[in-house]
Amino acid sequence: MTEFKFDPPLQLAGTPKVMIRSLDEAADFVRAYKDTRRPMVQDSVLHRLEVASAAEGQWEAANVFRGWVEFEGLLIKP
C-alpha cells in the first residue's frame, strides 16, 4: 500500500521552517515537539499516526495531525 502524502506538504512554524510530507515525518515531528499545550492530545495524535495502515486510516490520521498543528498554532497557511 502507498503511504499517504501531504500534497502540498504542510509548512510548520519553526527555525528553520519544517515541511511535513508524509505520516512518518508527521509522527517524527509529534515525537520531537516539546511545547504542546495538551500532552494527552499530542499522545493521541501520535498513536493515530503510528497505527494508521489502510488508506482510510491514513487519511483520518493526516486530518487529526493537521487539526493538532492548527490548534498548536504551528501551521503556516499557504
Tab-separated table of N, CA and C in Angstrom:
chain	number	residue	atom	x	y	z
A	1	MET	N	0.838	-1.170	0.000
A	1	MET	CA	0.000	0.000	0.000
A	1	MET	C	0.888	1.240	0.000
A	2	THR	N	0.472	2.258	-0.730
A	2	THR	CA	1.192	3.514	-0.789
A	2	THR	C	0.871	4.340	0.444
A	3	GLU	N	1.915	4.940	1.013
A	3	GLU	CA	1.709	5.776	2.189
A	3	GLU	C	1.112	7.115	1.789
A	4	PHE	N	0.269	7.634	2.650
A	4	PHE	CA	-0.337	8.947	2.451
A	4	PHE	C	0.749	10.006	2.349
A	5	LYS	N	0.573	10.926	1.411
A	5	LYS	CA	1.482	12.066	1.245
A	5	LYS	C	0.673	13.349	1.324
A	6	PHE	N	1.162	14.323	2.088
A	6	PHE	CA	0.536	15.636	2.128
A	6	PHE	C	0.869	16.347	0.817
A	7	ASP	N	-0.161	16.785	0.101
A	7	ASP	CA	0.049	17.456	-1.177
A	7	ASP	C	-0.880	18.663	-1.256
A	8	PRO	N	-0.350	19.850	-1.073
A	8	PRO	CA	1.066	20.176	-0.909
A	8	PRO	C	1.516	19.836	0.507
A	9	PRO	N	2.834	19.757	0.723
A	9	PRO	CA	3.350	19.497	2.066
A	9	PRO	C	2.886	20.575	3.045
A	10	LEU	N	2.755	20.187	4.308
A	10	LEU	CA	2.387	21.151	5.343
A	10	LEU	C	3.640	21.903	5.779
A	11	GLN	N	3.541	23.216	5.823
A	11	GLN	CA	4.660	24.023	6.304
A	11	GLN	C	4.338	24.450	7.731
A	12	LEU	N	5.260	24.121	8.642
A	12	LEU	CA	5.057	24.432	10.050
A	12	LEU	C	6.049	25.483	10.512
A	13	ALA	N	5.621	26.261	11.489
A	13	ALA	CA	6.484	27.288	12.060
A	13	ALA	C	7.653	26.635	12.765
A	14	GLY	N	8.757	27.313	12.769
A	14	GLY	CA	9.958	26.823	13.445
A	14	GLY	C	11.166	27.497	12.847
A	15	THR	N	12.287	27.264	13.441
A	15	THR	CA	13.534	27.802	12.914
A	15	THR	C	14.489	26.649	12.744
A	16	PRO	N	14.762	26.201	11.546
A	16	PRO	CA	14.128	26.646	10.300
A	16	PRO	C	12.714	26.102	10.188
A	17	LYS	N	11.979	26.615	9.213
A	17	LYS	CA	10.621	26.129	8.989
A	17	LYS	C	10.661	24.644	8.678
A	18	VAL	N	9.601	23.956	9.051
A	18	VAL	CA	9.522	22.497	8.897
A	18	VAL	C	8.510	22.172	7.812
A	19	MET	N	8.869	21.264	6.933
A	19	MET	CA	7.955	20.784	5.899
A	19	MET	C	7.597	19.331	6.224
A	20	ILE	N	6.299	19.049	6.285
A	20	ILE	CA	5.811	17.695	6.558
A	20	ILE	C	5.203	17.150	5.274
A	21	ARG	N	5.784	16.063	4.783
A	21	ARG	CA	5.342	15.469	3.519
A	21	ARG	C	4.643	14.122	3.685
A	22	SER	N	4.884	13.456	4.812
A	22	SER	CA	4.347	12.102	4.987
A	22	SER	C	3.901	11.898	6.431
A	23	LEU	N	3.204	10.790	6.651
A	23	LEU	CA	2.784	10.470	8.018
A	23	LEU	C	3.986	10.133	8.893
A	24	ASP	N	5.029	9.539	8.311
A	24	ASP	CA	6.244	9.256	9.085
A	24	ASP	C	6.896	10.552	9.562
A	25	GLU	N	6.962	11.539	8.680
A	25	GLU	CA	7.526	12.834	9.075
A	25	GLU	C	6.644	13.497	10.128
A	26	ALA	N	5.327	13.349	9.978
A	26	ALA	CA	4.403	13.909	10.966
A	26	ALA	C	4.630	13.262	12.332
A	27	ALA	N	4.761	11.936	12.361
A	27	ALA	CA	4.992	11.230	13.625
A	27	ALA	C	6.321	11.654	14.246
A	28	ASP	N	7.360	11.798	13.435
A	28	ASP	CA	8.653	12.248	13.947
A	28	ASP	C	8.531	13.638	14.566
A	29	PHE	N	7.769	14.510	13.912
A	29	PHE	CA	7.575	15.861	14.436
A	29	PHE	C	6.841	15.814	15.778
A	30	VAL	N	5.776	15.027	15.849
A	30	VAL	CA	4.993	14.937	17.092
A	30	VAL	C	5.874	14.417	18.230
A	31	ARG	N	6.682	13.404	17.958
A	31	ARG	CA	7.571	12.856	18.995
A	31	ARG	C	8.549	13.910	19.514
A	32	ALA	N	9.042	14.759	18.626
A	32	ALA	CA	10.075	15.730	18.988
A	32	ALA	C	9.517	17.034	19.565
A	33	TYR	N	8.241	17.311	19.349
A	33	TYR	CA	7.673	18.596	19.760
A	33	TYR	C	7.494	18.634	21.276
A	34	LYS	N	8.088	19.631	21.919
A	34	LYS	CA	8.098	19.700	23.390
A	34	LYS	C	7.209	20.787	23.980
A	35	ASP	N	6.653	21.682	23.166
A	35	ASP	CA	5.905	22.825	23.687
A	35	ASP	C	4.393	22.685	23.555
A	36	THR	N	3.890	21.469	23.568
A	36	THR	CA	2.460	21.253	23.375
A	36	THR	C	1.638	21.842	24.522
A	37	ARG	N	0.452	22.281	24.175
A	37	ARG	CA	-0.476	22.803	25.189
A	37	ARG	C	-1.219	21.664	25.886
A	38	ARG	N	-1.380	20.572	25.183
A	38	ARG	CA	-2.135	19.434	25.721
A	38	ARG	C	-1.384	18.138	25.446
A	39	PRO	N	-0.558	17.687	26.390
A	39	PRO	CA	0.236	16.478	26.171
A	39	PRO	C	-0.599	15.232	25.861
A	40	MET	N	-1.771	15.092	26.469
A	40	MET	CA	-2.581	13.904	26.208
A	40	MET	C	-3.107	13.905	24.775
A	41	VAL	N	-3.420	15.081	24.255
A	41	VAL	CA	-3.859	15.178	22.862
A	41	VAL	C	-2.689	14.837	21.950
A	42	GLN	N	-1.511	15.330	22.263
A	42	GLN	CA	-0.319	15.026	21.476
A	42	GLN	C	-0.079	13.513	21.439
A	43	ASP	N	-0.206	12.856	22.577
A	43	ASP	CA	-0.039	11.399	22.627
A	43	ASP	C	-1.070	10.690	21.748
A	44	SER	N	-2.296	11.187	21.761
A	44	SER	CA	-3.357	10.594	20.951
A	44	SER	C	-3.075	10.771	19.458
A	45	VAL	N	-2.606	11.948	19.077
A	45	VAL	CA	-2.255	12.206	17.678
A	45	VAL	C	-1.146	11.258	17.245
A	46	LEU	N	-0.129	11.116	18.070
A	46	LEU	CA	0.980	10.224	17.743
A	46	LEU	C	0.488	8.790	17.579
A	47	HIS	N	-0.373	8.347	18.469
A	47	HIS	CA	-0.913	6.991	18.373
A	47	HIS	C	-1.654	6.797	17.051
A	48	ARG	N	-2.487	7.769	16.675
A	48	ARG	CA	-3.230	7.665	15.403
A	48	ARG	C	-2.286	7.559	14.218
A	49	LEU	N	-1.200	8.345	14.248
A	49	LEU	CA	-0.232	8.308	13.154
A	49	LEU	C	0.486	6.962	13.098
A	50	GLU	N	0.810	6.416	14.256
A	50	GLU	CA	1.580	5.171	14.309
A	50	GLU	C	0.770	3.950	13.892
A	51	VAL	N	-0.536	3.960	14.113
A	51	VAL	CA	-1.341	2.773	13.809
A	51	VAL	C	-2.078	2.860	12.470
A	52	ALA	N	-2.000	4.000	11.799
A	52	ALA	CA	-2.706	4.157	10.519
A	52	ALA	C	-2.118	3.209	9.480
A	53	SER	N	-2.959	2.368	8.906
A	53	SER	CA	-2.451	1.433	7.905
A	53	SER	C	-3.265	1.491	6.621
A	54	ALA	N	-4.551	1.266	6.694
A	54	ALA	CA	-5.382	1.306	5.489
A	54	ALA	C	-5.495	2.751	4.999
A	55	ALA	N	-5.835	2.917	3.742
A	55	ALA	CA	-5.919	4.254	3.143
A	55	ALA	C	-6.834	5.173	3.946
A	56	GLU	N	-7.980	4.669	4.372
A	56	GLU	CA	-8.915	5.497	5.145
A	56	GLU	C	-8.305	5.904	6.480
A	57	GLY	N	-7.637	4.983	7.147
A	57	GLY	CA	-6.987	5.289	8.420
A	57	GLY	C	-5.862	6.297	8.264
A	58	GLN	N	-5.147	6.222	7.144
A	58	GLN	CA	-4.082	7.190	6.891
A	58	GLN	C	-4.663	8.581	6.662
A	59	TRP	N	-5.735	8.647	5.910
A	59	TRP	CA	-6.383	9.925	5.651
A	59	TRP	C	-6.888	10.549	6.952
A	60	GLU	N	-7.503	9.728	7.804
A	60	GLU	CA	-8.004	10.221	9.093
A	60	GLU	C	-6.855	10.678	9.980
A	61	ALA	N	-5.763	9.931	10.030
A	61	ALA	CA	-4.600	10.313	10.833
A	61	ALA	C	-4.007	11.629	10.328
A	62	ALA	N	-3.975	11.798	9.016
A	62	ALA	CA	-3.464	13.046	8.440
A	62	ALA	C	-4.335	14.229	8.861
A	63	ASN	N	-5.644	14.044	8.860
A	63	ASN	CA	-6.549	15.117	9.283
A	63	ASN	C	-6.415	15.430	10.760
A	64	VAL	N	-6.218	14.400	11.573
A	64	VAL	CA	-6.011	14.607	13.008
A	64	VAL	C	-4.721	15.403	13.235
A	65	PHE	N	-3.656	15.039	12.511
A	65	PHE	CA	-2.392	15.761	12.642
A	65	PHE	C	-2.566	17.219	12.215
A	66	ARG	N	-3.222	17.433	11.084
A	66	ARG	CA	-3.440	18.800	10.597
A	66	ARG	C	-4.210	19.626	11.635
A	67	GLY	N	-5.243	19.047	12.230
A	67	GLY	CA	-6.010	19.741	13.263
A	67	GLY	C	-5.162	20.068	14.483
A	68	TRP	N	-4.292	19.147	14.862
A	68	TRP	CA	-3.433	19.371	16.022
A	68	TRP	C	-2.449	20.507	15.773
A	69	VAL	N	-1.787	20.525	14.597
A	69	VAL	CA	-0.827	21.602	14.342
A	69	VAL	C	-1.539	22.943	14.211
A	70	GLU	N	-2.770	22.947	13.708
A	70	GLU	CA	-3.541	24.190	13.677
A	70	GLU	C	-3.843	24.649	15.097
A	71	PHE	N	-4.288	23.742	15.962
A	71	PHE	CA	-4.579	24.073	17.353
A	71	PHE	C	-3.343	24.620	18.065
A	72	GLU	N	-2.191	24.037	17.789
A	72	GLU	CA	-0.947	24.480	18.421
A	72	GLU	C	-0.419	25.780	17.812
A	73	GLY	N	-1.054	26.249	16.736
A	73	GLY	CA	-0.613	27.483	16.097
A	73	GLY	C	0.660	27.311	15.275
A	74	LEU	N	0.881	26.103	14.772
A	74	LEU	CA	2.118	25.797	14.052
A	74	LEU	C	1.971	25.794	12.536
A	75	LEU	N	0.747	25.662	12.048
A	75	LEU	CA	0.530	25.548	10.606
A	75	LEU	C	0.640	26.914	9.951
A	76	ILE	N	1.513	26.993	8.954
A	76	ILE	CA	1.635	28.210	8.151
A	76	ILE	C	0.781	27.985	6.919
A	77	LYS	N	-0.258	28.779	6.779
A	77	LYS	CA	-1.188	28.613	5.651
A	77	LYS	C	-0.576	29.211	4.389
A	78	PRO	N	-0.714	28.479	3.276
A	78	PRO	CA	-0.156	28.983	2.011
A	78	PRO	C	-0.884	30.214	1.502
